[in-house]
mmCIF file of C-alpha atoms in Angstrom:
data_model
loop_
_atom_site.group_PDB
_atom_site.id
_atom_site.type_symbol
_atom_site.label_atom_id
_atom_site.label_comp_id
_atom_site.label_asym_id
_atom_site.label_seq_id
_atom_site.Cartn_x
_atom_site.Cartn_y
_atom_site.Cartn_z
ATOM 1 C CA MET K 1206 4.566 5.500 -36.312
ATOM 2 C CA SER K 1207 8.157 6.294 -34.606
ATOM 3 C CA SER K 1208 8.935 7.391 -31.428
ATOM 4 C CA THR K 1209 10.749 10.741 -30.046
ATOM 5 C CA THR K 1210 10.481 12.515 -27.035
ATOM 6 C CA GLY K 1211 9.775 16.565 -26.885
ATOM 7 C CA SER K 1212 11.144 16.943 -23.547
ATOM 8 C CA ASN K 1213 14.316 17.341 -24.384
ATOM 9 C CA GLY K 1214 14.005 21.051 -25.813
ATOM 10 C CA THR K 1215 13.891 19.871 -29.588
ATOM 11 C CA SER K 1216 10.687 20.294 -31.572
ATOM 12 C CA THR K 1217 8.224 17.471 -33.120
ATOM 13 C CA VAL K 1218 5.336 17.902 -35.794
ATOM 14 C CA ILE K 1219 3.188 15.154 -35.376
ATOM 15 C CA THR K 1220 1.453 14.914 -38.946
ATOM 16 C CA ASN K 1221 -1.274 12.729 -41.198
ATOM 17 C CA ILE K 1222 -3.674 13.173 -38.155
ATOM 18 C CA ALA K 1223 -7.104 12.583 -39.608
ATOM 19 C CA THR K 1224 -9.281 14.390 -36.639
ATOM 20 C CA LEU K 1225 -7.611 16.559 -33.982
ATOM 21 C CA VAL K 1226 -9.836 17.159 -30.998
ATOM 22 C CA THR K 1227 -8.467 20.555 -30.125
ATOM 23 C CA ASN K 1228 -11.039 21.594 -27.231
ATOM 24 C CA ASP K 1229 -10.918 24.954 -28.578
ATOM 25 C CA PRO K 1230 -14.645 26.131 -30.536
ATOM 26 C CA SER K 1231 -12.818 28.744 -32.010
ATOM 27 C CA LEU K 1232 -10.809 26.374 -34.362
ATOM 28 C CA GLY K 1233 -12.050 24.001 -36.983
ATOM 29 C CA ARG K 1234 -14.934 24.271 -38.757
ATOM 30 C CA GLY K 1235 -17.186 25.214 -35.582
ATOM 31 C CA GLU K 1236 -19.289 22.336 -35.799
ATOM 32 C CA SER K 1237 -18.457 21.219 -32.216
ATOM 33 C CA PRO K 1238 -17.224 21.831 -28.756
ATOM 34 C CA LEU K 1239 -14.352 19.957 -29.369
ATOM 35 C CA GLY K 1240 -12.398 22.606 -31.980
ATOM 36 C CA LEU K 1241 -11.824 19.315 -34.920
ATOM 37 C CA ILE K 1242 -8.949 20.250 -37.490
ATOM 38 C CA ARG K 1243 -9.239 17.590 -40.141
ATOM 39 C CA ASP K 1244 -6.231 15.968 -41.600
ATOM 40 C CA ALA K 1245 -4.287 18.208 -39.244
ATOM 41 C CA ALA K 1246 -1.306 18.456 -37.423
ATOM 42 C CA VAL K 1247 0.620 19.090 -34.078
ATOM 43 C CA VAL K 1248 3.503 21.100 -32.894
ATOM 44 C CA ILE K 1249 5.289 20.401 -30.002
ATOM 45 C CA ASP K 1250 8.094 22.092 -28.604
ATOM 46 C CA GLY K 1251 9.463 21.080 -24.752
ATOM 47 C CA ASP K 1252 6.382 20.653 -22.796
ATOM 48 C CA ARG K 1253 4.141 22.353 -24.480
ATOM 49 C CA VAL K 1254 1.710 22.797 -27.644
ATOM 50 C CA ALA K 1255 3.239 25.214 -30.143
ATOM 51 C CA TRP K 1256 0.856 24.988 -32.795
ATOM 52 C CA THR K 1257 -1.956 22.748 -33.917
ATOM 53 C CA GLY K 1258 -3.419 23.299 -37.890
ATOM 54 C CA GLU K 1259 -4.470 21.951 -41.169
ATOM 55 C CA ALA K 1260 -1.200 19.599 -41.917
ATOM 56 C CA GLY K 1261 -0.323 21.328 -45.291
ATOM 57 C CA LYS K 1262 0.277 24.661 -43.214
ATOM 58 C CA ALA K 1263 2.555 23.334 -40.000
ATOM 59 C CA PRO K 1264 5.913 24.911 -39.697
ATOM 60 C CA ALA K 1265 8.894 22.917 -39.117
ATOM 61 C CA ALA K 1266 10.262 21.304 -36.444
ATOM 62 C CA ASP K 1267 13.085 19.232 -35.227
ATOM 63 C CA GLN K 1268 11.661 16.059 -35.400
ATOM 64 C CA ARG K 1269 8.563 14.661 -37.862
ATOM 65 C CA VAL K 1270 6.230 11.893 -36.446
ATOM 66 C CA ASP K 1271 3.606 10.425 -38.956
ATOM 67 C CA ALA K 1272 0.084 9.936 -37.676
ATOM 68 C CA GLY K 1273 -0.776 7.101 -39.979
ATOM 69 C CA GLY K 1274 -4.114 9.431 -40.447
ATOM 70 C CA ARG K 1275 -5.150 8.341 -37.030
ATOM 71 C CA ALA K 1276 -7.422 10.462 -34.665
ATOM 72 C CA VAL K 1277 -5.476 12.687 -32.271
ATOM 73 C CA ILE K 1278 -6.924 13.705 -28.523
ATOM 74 C CA PRO K 1279 -5.880 15.344 -25.158
ATOM 75 C CA GLY K 1280 -4.853 13.229 -22.488
ATOM 76 C CA PHE K 1281 -7.747 12.181 -20.016
ATOM 77 C CA VAL K 1282 -8.005 14.184 -17.124
ATOM 78 C CA ASP K 1283 -9.198 11.550 -14.826
ATOM 79 C CA SER K 1284 -10.590 14.412 -11.724
ATOM 80 C CA HIS K 1285 -11.884 11.519 -9.340
ATOM 81 C CA SER K 1286 -10.267 8.299 -8.421
ATOM 82 C CA HIS K 1287 -9.015 6.434 -5.085
ATOM 83 C CA LEU K 1288 -5.654 5.028 -6.304
ATOM 84 C CA VAL K 1289 -3.665 4.445 -2.837
ATOM 85 C CA PHE K 1290 -5.270 1.235 -1.332
ATOM 86 C CA ALA K 1291 -4.440 -2.494 -0.195
ATOM 87 C CA GLY K 1292 -6.760 -5.499 -0.442
ATOM 88 C CA ASP K 1293 -9.412 -6.750 -2.882
ATOM 89 C CA ARG K 1294 -12.995 -6.878 -2.945
ATOM 90 C CA THR K 1295 -13.645 -9.353 -5.329
ATOM 91 C CA GLU K 1296 -16.329 -11.198 -2.661
ATOM 92 C CA GLU K 1297 -18.446 -8.459 -2.188
ATOM 93 C CA PHE K 1298 -18.564 -8.062 -5.822
ATOM 94 C CA ASN K 1299 -19.467 -11.299 -6.480
ATOM 95 C CA ALA K 1300 -22.017 -11.229 -3.463
ATOM 96 C CA ARG K 1301 -23.505 -8.017 -5.319
ATOM 97 C CA MET K 1302 -23.486 -9.616 -8.485
ATOM 98 C CA SER K 1303 -25.796 -11.780 -6.902
ATOM 99 C CA GLY K 1304 -28.633 -9.610 -5.557
ATOM 100 C CA ARG K 1305 -26.445 -7.800 -2.287
ATOM 101 C CA PRO K 1306 -27.203 -3.886 -2.810
ATOM 102 C CA TYR K 1307 -24.234 -1.854 -2.355
ATOM 103 C CA SER K 1308 -23.902 0.421 1.122
ATOM 104 C CA ALA K 1309 -21.016 3.367 2.060
ATOM 105 C CA GLY K 1310 -19.960 0.115 4.691
ATOM 106 C CA GLY K 1311 -18.053 -1.655 2.406
ATOM 107 C CA ILE K 1312 -15.408 0.946 2.627
ATOM 108 C CA ARG K 1313 -14.858 -0.500 6.068
ATOM 109 C CA THR K 1314 -13.138 -3.651 4.483
ATOM 110 C CA THR K 1315 -10.886 -1.828 2.416
ATOM 111 C CA VAL K 1316 -9.531 0.326 5.721
ATOM 112 C CA ALA K 1317 -8.469 -2.437 7.225
ATOM 113 C CA ALA K 1318 -6.341 -3.966 4.396
ATOM 114 C CA THR K 1319 -4.750 -0.332 3.872
ATOM 115 C CA ARG K 1320 -4.288 -0.118 7.513
ATOM 116 C CA ALA K 1321 -2.398 -3.291 7.316
ATOM 117 C CA ALA K 1322 -0.438 -2.667 4.199
ATOM 118 C CA THR K 1323 3.566 -1.055 3.954
ATOM 119 C CA ASP K 1324 4.038 1.688 2.463
ATOM 120 C CA ALA K 1325 6.266 -0.024 -0.202
ATOM 121 C CA GLU K 1326 2.779 -2.462 -1.452
ATOM 122 C CA LEU K 1327 0.423 0.935 -1.287
ATOM 123 C CA GLU K 1328 2.643 2.942 -3.885
ATOM 124 C CA ALA K 1329 3.341 -0.049 -5.637
ATOM 125 C CA ASN K 1330 -0.516 -0.485 -6.222
ATOM 126 C CA LEU K 1331 -0.844 3.062 -7.342
ATOM 127 C CA THR K 1332 1.858 2.335 -9.476
ATOM 128 C CA ARG K 1333 0.724 -0.390 -11.262
ATOM 129 C CA LEU K 1334 -3.235 1.360 -11.299
ATOM 130 C CA LEU K 1335 -1.126 4.363 -12.643
ATOM 131 C CA THR K 1336 0.628 2.364 -15.422
ATOM 132 C CA GLU K 1337 -2.956 0.671 -16.479
ATOM 133 C CA ALA K 1338 -4.557 4.568 -16.653
ATOM 134 C CA LEU K 1339 -1.955 5.702 -18.872
ATOM 135 C CA ARG K 1340 -1.888 3.002 -21.477
ATOM 136 C CA GLN K 1341 -5.294 3.611 -21.623
ATOM 137 C CA GLY K 1342 -4.937 7.498 -22.506
ATOM 138 C CA THR K 1343 -4.989 9.137 -18.881
ATOM 139 C CA THR K 1344 -2.095 11.917 -19.161
ATOM 140 C CA THR K 1345 -3.537 13.895 -15.739
ATOM 141 C CA PHE K 1346 -5.540 12.398 -12.627
ATOM 142 C CA GLU K 1347 -6.915 13.301 -9.039
ATOM 143 C CA THR K 1348 -6.939 10.540 -6.274
ATOM 144 C CA LYS K 1349 -7.484 10.605 -2.864
ATOM 145 C CA SER K 1350 -6.767 9.511 0.795
ATOM 146 C CA GLY K 1351 -9.987 7.890 2.690
ATOM 147 C CA TYR K 1352 -8.560 3.917 3.418
ATOM 148 C CA GLY K 1353 -6.551 4.656 6.429
ATOM 149 C CA LEU K 1354 -8.954 7.011 8.481
ATOM 150 C CA THR K 1355 -6.620 7.357 11.523
ATOM 151 C CA VAL K 1356 -3.975 10.775 11.375
ATOM 152 C CA GLU K 1357 -0.475 8.223 10.514
ATOM 153 C CA ASP K 1358 -2.142 6.322 8.035
ATOM 154 C CA GLU K 1359 -4.064 9.120 6.137
ATOM 155 C CA ALA K 1360 -1.364 11.142 5.844
ATOM 156 C CA ARG K 1361 1.587 8.628 4.154
ATOM 157 C CA ALA K 1362 -1.726 7.836 1.651
ATOM 158 C CA LEU K 1363 -1.246 11.700 0.656
ATOM 159 C CA ARG K 1364 2.733 11.193 1.244
ATOM 160 C CA VAL K 1365 2.391 8.074 -1.318
ATOM 161 C CA ALA K 1366 -0.102 10.403 -3.893
ATOM 162 C CA ALA K 1367 2.046 13.117 -3.838
ATOM 163 C CA ARG K 1368 5.270 11.418 -5.739
ATOM 164 C CA HIS K 1369 2.606 11.051 -8.231
ATOM 165 C CA THR K 1370 0.531 13.716 -8.643
ATOM 166 C CA ASP K 1371 -0.611 17.215 -7.919
ATOM 167 C CA GLU K 1372 -3.861 16.595 -7.511
ATOM 168 C CA VAL K 1373 -3.873 15.196 -4.069
ATOM 169 C CA THR K 1374 -6.984 15.334 -2.470
ATOM 170 C CA TYR K 1375 -7.779 15.028 1.912
ATOM 171 C CA LEU K 1376 -10.237 12.118 2.251
ATOM 172 C CA GLY K 1377 -10.339 11.516 6.192
ATOM 173 C CA ALA K 1378 -14.309 12.153 5.494
ATOM 174 C CA HIS K 1379 -14.646 9.655 3.421
ATOM 175 C CA VAL K 1380 -16.527 7.195 6.436
ATOM 176 C CA VAL K 1381 -16.635 6.713 10.435
ATOM 177 C CA PRO K 1382 -13.937 4.311 11.317
ATOM 178 C CA PRO K 1383 -15.548 1.092 13.678
ATOM 179 C CA GLU K 1384 -13.164 2.793 16.341
ATOM 180 C CA HIS K 1385 -15.307 5.984 16.411
ATOM 181 C CA ALA K 1386 -18.738 4.464 15.568
ATOM 182 C CA GLU K 1387 -20.366 5.256 19.139
ATOM 183 C CA ASP K 1388 -18.636 9.188 18.878
ATOM 184 C CA PRO K 1389 -19.118 10.171 15.269
ATOM 185 C CA ASP K 1390 -18.885 13.956 16.158
ATOM 186 C CA GLY K 1391 -15.405 12.915 18.090
ATOM 187 C CA TYR K 1392 -14.518 11.775 14.380
ATOM 188 C CA VAL K 1393 -15.132 14.857 13.230
ATOM 189 C CA ARG K 1394 -12.710 16.596 15.132
ATOM 190 C CA LEU K 1395 -10.615 14.391 14.754
ATOM 191 C CA VAL K 1396 -10.787 15.215 11.056
ATOM 192 C CA THR K 1397 -11.231 18.801 11.601
ATOM 193 C CA GLY K 1398 -7.986 18.847 13.948
ATOM 194 C CA GLU K 1399 -5.523 16.153 14.472
ATOM 195 C CA MET K 1400 -5.590 14.432 10.804
ATOM 196 C CA LEU K 1401 -5.847 17.564 9.045
ATOM 197 C CA ASP K 1402 -2.452 19.349 10.611
ATOM 198 C CA ALA K 1403 -0.919 16.169 9.389
ATOM 199 C CA CYS K 1404 -2.249 15.410 5.963
ATOM 200 C CA ALA K 1405 -2.693 19.480 4.905
ATOM 201 C CA PRO K 1406 0.676 19.770 4.104
ATOM 202 C CA HIS K 1407 0.588 16.756 1.599
ATOM 203 C CA ALA K 1408 -2.849 17.855 -0.159
ATOM 204 C CA ARG K 1409 -4.138 20.304 -2.336
ATOM 205 C CA TRP K 1410 -7.937 19.430 -2.191
ATOM 206 C CA ILE K 1411 -10.771 18.813 1.067
ATOM 207 C CA ASP K 1412 -13.252 15.705 -0.277
ATOM 208 C CA VAL K 1413 -15.985 14.262 2.511
ATOM 209 C CA PHE K 1414 -19.002 11.774 1.542
ATOM 210 C CA CYS K 1415 -21.884 13.376 2.058
ATOM 211 C CA GLU K 1416 -23.988 10.391 2.095
ATOM 212 C CA GLU K 1417 -26.463 8.444 4.554
ATOM 213 C CA GLY K 1418 -24.355 6.630 6.398
ATOM 214 C CA ALA K 1419 -21.151 8.537 6.028
ATOM 215 C CA PHE K 1420 -21.403 12.451 6.843
ATOM 216 C CA ASP K 1421 -24.739 15.022 6.943
ATOM 217 C CA GLY K 1422 -24.991 18.408 5.327
ATOM 218 C CA ASP K 1423 -23.203 20.121 9.136
ATOM 219 C CA GLN K 1424 -20.652 17.713 9.423
ATOM 220 C CA ALA K 1425 -19.273 17.665 5.932
ATOM 221 C CA ARG K 1426 -20.136 21.907 6.139
ATOM 222 C CA ALA K 1427 -17.545 21.646 9.197
ATOM 223 C CA ILE K 1428 -15.482 19.523 7.615
ATOM 224 C CA LEU K 1429 -15.114 21.953 4.401
ATOM 225 C CA ALA K 1430 -14.997 24.959 6.465
ATOM 226 C CA ALA K 1431 -11.652 23.364 7.964
ATOM 227 C CA GLY K 1432 -10.139 22.432 5.659
ATOM 228 C CA ARG K 1433 -10.296 25.476 3.624
ATOM 229 C CA ALA K 1434 -9.186 27.413 7.196
ATOM 230 C CA ARG K 1435 -5.945 25.138 6.004
ATOM 231 C CA GLY K 1436 -5.826 26.268 2.358
ATOM 232 C CA LEU K 1437 -7.662 23.210 0.689
ATOM 233 C CA HIS K 1438 -9.829 23.603 -1.577
ATOM 234 C CA PRO K 1439 -13.275 21.533 -1.535
ATOM 235 C CA ARG K 1440 -14.902 18.692 -3.420
ATOM 236 C CA VAL K 1441 -17.887 16.764 -2.205
ATOM 237 C CA HIS K 1442 -18.747 13.284 -3.116
ATOM 238 C CA ALA K 1443 -22.844 14.512 -3.702
ATOM 239 C CA ASN K 1444 -25.879 12.574 -3.797
ATOM 240 C CA GLN K 1445 -24.423 9.254 -5.039
ATOM 241 C CA LEU K 1446 -26.709 6.844 -3.123
ATOM 242 C CA SER K 1447 -30.260 9.268 -2.053
ATOM 243 C CA TYR K 1448 -31.216 12.581 -2.173
ATOM 244 C CA GLY K 1449 -30.017 15.334 -0.072
ATOM 245 C CA PRO K 1450 -27.736 18.004 1.306
ATOM 246 C CA GLY K 1451 -24.072 17.793 -0.881
ATOM 247 C CA VAL K 1452 -24.580 19.378 -3.986
ATOM 248 C CA GLN K 1453 -26.518 22.536 -2.234
ATOM 249 C CA LEU K 1454 -23.215 22.381 -0.137
ATOM 250 C CA ALA K 1455 -20.899 21.805 -3.233
ATOM 251 C CA VAL K 1456 -22.474 24.925 -4.874
ATOM 252 C CA GLU K 1457 -22.478 26.774 -1.082
ATOM 253 C CA ALA K 1458 -18.628 26.236 -0.642
ATOM 254 C CA ASP K 1459 -17.178 26.907 -4.521
ATOM 255 C CA ALA K 1460 -16.733 23.578 -4.350
ATOM 256 C CA ALA K 1461 -14.614 22.375 -8.431
ATOM 257 C CA SER K 1462 -16.769 19.975 -8.607
ATOM 258 C CA ALA K 1463 -19.659 17.254 -7.024
ATOM 259 C CA ASP K 1464 -18.808 14.007 -7.524
ATOM 260 C CA HIS K 1465 -21.700 11.573 -8.626
ATOM 261 C CA CYS K 1466 -24.844 13.585 -8.674
ATOM 262 C CA THR K 1467 -27.302 10.797 -9.460
ATOM 263 C CA HIS K 1468 -30.199 11.209 -7.351
ATOM 264 C CA LEU K 1469 -31.452 14.984 -8.010
ATOM 265 C CA THR K 1470 -34.233 17.457 -7.504
ATOM 266 C CA ASP K 1471 -34.278 20.462 -10.360
ATOM 267 C CA ALA K 1472 -33.130 23.273 -7.241
ATOM 268 C CA ASP K 1473 -29.799 21.076 -7.220
ATOM 269 C CA VAL K 1474 -29.519 20.995 -11.456
ATOM 270 C CA ASP K 1475 -30.013 24.765 -11.170
ATOM 271 C CA ALA K 1476 -27.375 25.294 -8.399
ATOM 272 C CA LEU K 1477 -25.149 23.742 -10.208
ATOM 273 C CA ALA K 1478 -26.126 25.802 -13.471
ATOM 274 C CA GLY K 1479 -25.813 28.809 -11.978
ATOM 275 C CA SER K 1480 -21.984 28.121 -10.457
ATOM 276 C CA ARG K 1481 -18.855 27.635 -11.229
ATOM 277 C CA THR K 1482 -19.188 23.907 -9.811
ATOM 278 C CA VAL K 1483 -18.555 21.240 -12.407
ATOM 279 C CA ALA K 1484 -20.845 17.415 -12.207
ATOM 280 C CA THR K 1485 -18.329 14.859 -12.433
ATOM 281 C CA LEU K 1486 -20.173 11.800 -13.886
ATOM 282 C CA LEU K 1487 -18.810 8.379 -12.671
ATOM 283 C CA PRO K 1488 -20.548 6.209 -14.618
ATOM 284 C CA GLY K 1489 -18.184 3.072 -13.753
ATOM 285 C CA ALA K 1490 -19.654 3.345 -10.087
ATOM 286 C CA GLU K 1491 -23.371 2.600 -11.517
ATOM 287 C CA PHE K 1492 -22.505 -0.050 -13.931
ATOM 288 C CA SER K 1493 -20.452 -2.043 -10.609
ATOM 289 C CA THR K 1494 -23.439 -1.546 -8.689
ATOM 290 C CA ARG K 1495 -26.258 -1.713 -10.640
ATOM 291 C CA ALA K 1496 -27.600 1.331 -10.036
ATOM 292 C CA ARG K 1497 -30.094 4.163 -11.533
ATOM 293 C CA TRP K 1498 -27.381 6.145 -14.163
ATOM 294 C CA PRO K 1499 -26.858 9.586 -13.411
ATOM 295 C CA ASP K 1500 -29.277 11.764 -16.054
ATOM 296 C CA ALA K 1501 -26.206 13.567 -18.211
ATOM 297 C CA ARG K 1502 -28.868 15.119 -20.674
ATOM 298 C CA ARG K 1503 -30.363 16.531 -18.012
ATOM 299 C CA LEU K 1504 -27.652 18.514 -16.647
ATOM 300 C CA LEU K 1505 -26.000 19.395 -19.965
ATOM 301 C CA ASP K 1506 -29.414 20.510 -21.371
ATOM 302 C CA ALA K 1507 -29.585 22.615 -18.227
ATOM 303 C CA GLY K 1508 -26.224 24.555 -18.741
ATOM 304 C CA VAL K 1509 -23.961 22.522 -16.099
ATOM 305 C CA THR K 1510 -19.970 21.710 -16.933
ATOM 306 C CA VAL K 1511 -20.192 17.791 -17.090
ATOM 307 C CA ALA K 1512 -16.372 16.153 -15.925
ATOM 308 C CA LEU K 1513 -16.472 12.874 -16.759
ATOM 309 C CA SER K 1514 -14.385 10.119 -14.824
ATOM 310 C CA THR K 1515 -13.334 6.723 -13.360
ATOM 311 C CA ASP K 1516 -14.066 6.911 -9.608
ATOM 312 C CA CYS K 1517 -11.287 3.877 -9.933
ATOM 313 C CA ASN K 1518 -11.571 2.305 -6.653
ATOM 314 C CA PRO K 1519 -11.550 -1.335 -5.477
ATOM 315 C CA GLY K 1520 -15.165 -1.546 -4.015
ATOM 316 C CA SER K 1521 -17.645 0.185 -6.119
ATOM 317 C CA SER K 1522 -15.425 0.979 -9.268
ATOM 318 C CA PHE K 1523 -12.688 -1.244 -10.038
ATOM 319 C CA THR K 1524 -12.243 0.453 -13.733
ATOM 320 C CA SER K 1525 -8.921 2.314 -14.415
ATOM 321 C CA SER K 1526 -10.150 2.858 -18.149
ATOM 322 C CA VAL K 1527 -11.445 6.452 -19.282
ATOM 323 C CA PRO K 1528 -12.640 4.827 -22.475
ATOM 324 C CA PHE K 1529 -14.950 2.627 -21.117
ATOM 325 C CA CYS K 1530 -16.585 5.399 -19.111
ATOM 326 C CA ILE K 1531 -17.363 7.192 -22.658
ATOM 327 C CA ALA K 1532 -18.981 4.473 -23.790
ATOM 328 C CA LEU K 1533 -21.079 4.112 -20.881
ATOM 329 C CA ALA K 1534 -21.763 7.647 -20.972
ATOM 330 C CA VAL K 1535 -23.070 7.269 -24.279
ATOM 331 C CA ARG K 1536 -25.175 4.594 -24.116
ATOM 332 C CA ASP K 1537 -26.987 4.636 -20.684
ATOM 333 C CA MET K 1538 -26.440 8.033 -19.900
ATOM 334 C CA GLY K 1539 -27.693 10.425 -22.615
ATOM 335 C CA MET K 1540 -24.729 11.812 -23.623
ATOM 336 C CA THR K 1541 -23.272 12.304 -27.345
ATOM 337 C CA PRO K 1542 -19.448 11.084 -28.032
ATOM 338 C CA ASP K 1543 -18.664 14.576 -28.426
ATOM 339 C CA GLU K 1544 -20.072 15.531 -25.240
ATOM 340 C CA ALA K 1545 -18.051 12.910 -23.870
ATOM 341 C CA VAL K 1546 -14.992 12.791 -25.404
ATOM 342 C CA TRP K 1547 -14.827 17.017 -23.829
ATOM 343 C CA SER K 1548 -16.091 16.133 -20.465
ATOM 344 C CA ALA K 1549 -12.953 13.273 -20.035
ATOM 345 C CA THR K 1550 -10.497 15.877 -20.999
ATOM 346 C CA ALA K 1551 -11.545 20.104 -21.007
ATOM 347 C CA GLY K 1552 -14.732 18.616 -18.371
ATOM 348 C CA GLY K 1553 -12.241 16.845 -15.816
ATOM 349 C CA ALA K 1554 -9.521 19.584 -15.940
ATOM 350 C CA ALA K 1555 -12.473 22.366 -14.937
ATOM 351 C CA ALA K 1556 -12.920 20.264 -12.197
ATOM 352 C CA LEU K 1557 -9.632 20.316 -11.049
ATOM 353 C CA ARG K 1558 -9.564 24.293 -12.308
ATOM 354 C CA ARG K 1559 -6.715 23.876 -14.694
ATOM 355 C CA ASP K 1560 -6.437 25.187 -17.969
ATOM 356 C CA ASP K 1561 -3.262 23.353 -18.740
ATOM 357 C CA VAL K 1562 -4.691 20.302 -19.961
ATOM 358 C CA GLY K 1563 -7.200 18.536 -21.330
ATOM 359 C CA ARG K 1564 -6.989 21.144 -24.384
ATOM 360 C CA LEU K 1565 -4.567 20.673 -27.264
ATOM 361 C CA VAL K 1566 -3.953 24.737 -28.042
ATOM 362 C CA PRO K 1567 -1.410 26.515 -28.017
ATOM 363 C CA GLY K 1568 0.526 26.946 -24.580
ATOM 364 C CA ALA K 1569 -1.449 24.021 -23.288
ATOM 365 C CA ARG K 1570 0.759 21.073 -21.838
ATOM 366 C CA ALA K 1571 1.537 18.642 -24.807
ATOM 367 C CA ASP K 1572 -0.292 15.705 -23.602
ATOM 368 C CA LEU K 1573 -2.127 13.281 -25.778
ATOM 369 C CA ALA K 1574 -3.688 10.158 -27.055
ATOM 370 C CA VAL K 1575 -3.202 8.812 -30.197
ATOM 371 C CA LEU K 1576 -6.158 6.375 -31.649
ATOM 372 C CA ASP K 1577 -6.037 3.761 -33.896
ATOM 373 C CA ALA K 1578 -9.277 5.035 -35.503
ATOM 374 C CA PRO K 1579 -9.870 8.321 -37.526
ATOM 375 C CA SER K 1580 -12.605 10.067 -34.871
ATOM 376 C CA HIS K 1581 -12.781 9.931 -31.619
ATOM 377 C CA VAL K 1582 -16.335 8.657 -32.100
ATOM 378 C CA HIS K 1583 -14.847 5.419 -31.666
ATOM 379 C CA LEU K 1584 -14.116 5.098 -27.992
ATOM 380 C CA ALA K 1585 -17.908 4.339 -27.680
ATOM 381 C CA TYR K 1586 -18.437 3.260 -31.306
ATOM 382 C CA ARG K 1587 -15.930 0.617 -30.321
ATOM 383 C CA PRO K 1588 -16.416 -0.167 -26.677
ATOM 384 C CA GLY K 1589 -13.990 -2.364 -25.064
ATOM 385 C CA VAL K 1590 -11.561 -2.074 -27.874
ATOM 386 C CA PRO K 1591 -7.733 -1.037 -26.716
ATOM 387 C CA LEU K 1592 -7.908 1.796 -29.306
ATOM 388 C CA VAL K 1593 -5.218 4.421 -27.743
ATOM 389 C CA THR K 1594 -2.223 3.191 -29.620
ATOM 390 C CA SER K 1595 0.121 5.969 -28.000
ATOM 391 C CA VAL K 1596 0.392 8.113 -25.461
ATOM 392 C CA TRP K 1597 2.688 12.079 -25.004
ATOM 393 C CA ARG K 1598 3.235 13.217 -21.482
ATOM 394 C CA ARG K 1599 4.450 17.028 -20.941
ATOM 395 C CA GLY K 1600 6.007 16.263 -24.518
ATOM 396 C CA GLU K 1601 7.576 12.983 -23.931
ATOM 397 C CA ARG K 1602 6.121 10.123 -25.708
ATOM 398 C CA VAL K 1603 5.366 7.876 -22.420
ATOM 399 C CA ARG K 1604 4.185 4.704 -24.788
#
């Protein structure tokens, strides 16, 4: 495929697409929520999609790219990651794979390394991971603080993140750091007071790890309420390691997403199904901790909107690969290939309350990935194979 850009005001038609995933069910033949168009083309004008349809009906454009009979999908929307950190937890992973279970306390190892790192080191690690994710088709990502846990370190993590994405989340409430171990309520006061004041200008979202060993329901409710008062919208780490109040709290707070959702009661599922809150599933964490898989089939059958993301972090899910997570979701979580691809694109956009990404329809941002395969199904069918052959972001070919 020849290289071309669309950000300079020229229009580009990508044609000879075997299967185009639009995520508009009104398009195509209606057989899938993916809105599949076969023998398709897409026209990019500037940074936006201008037209999608059958290749034989494509309007003229300034430039033409031949997809060579490959599939084209929207760029992945990774709506849950922890990319601002330093250090390595190889030893912890090795020990866990040798029989030691995962607990929330391992986060403190990364906190110590992150506090000791320079801003330049944090940013270099972040950009390395972003480049890695982009190669695999991720064009939109959310990332969090949470490995500083002091006013200064949380604020600088968010400043670093904000240079690379608008989807920045304040996660001062990741765990209680060692220096506050004897006064967790005092740490909650810091998170909702001075730390929030320093961090709110750099973030869009506020998150809390509502889990035994981290923050209980009352503490999490207070943290989310303080964030909302400062204009930050809630997200919740919910029900990952055990049954608990996280999902119900997320729905109560109209959180954009409840993330993990591994241990759910029927009431939790019903609450999600009756709300706008997206259930974001993170199979990389279950893979890396040998934990129980979330039951995606149960959620989908109940009518819950599901997103699929990497949870990329150095402790419990050190993968930046959305295709890997798609393969896991299909193999071990009861999702169909169509559902998994939708959840990793449009579902991720829903978890960020975005309608300009995760779709390839006129007016949407021109973010797309070309697969070295004739169908999106190959993402699950050929696990571990680097199928993304080129990536376009905001109308520009970036890989």
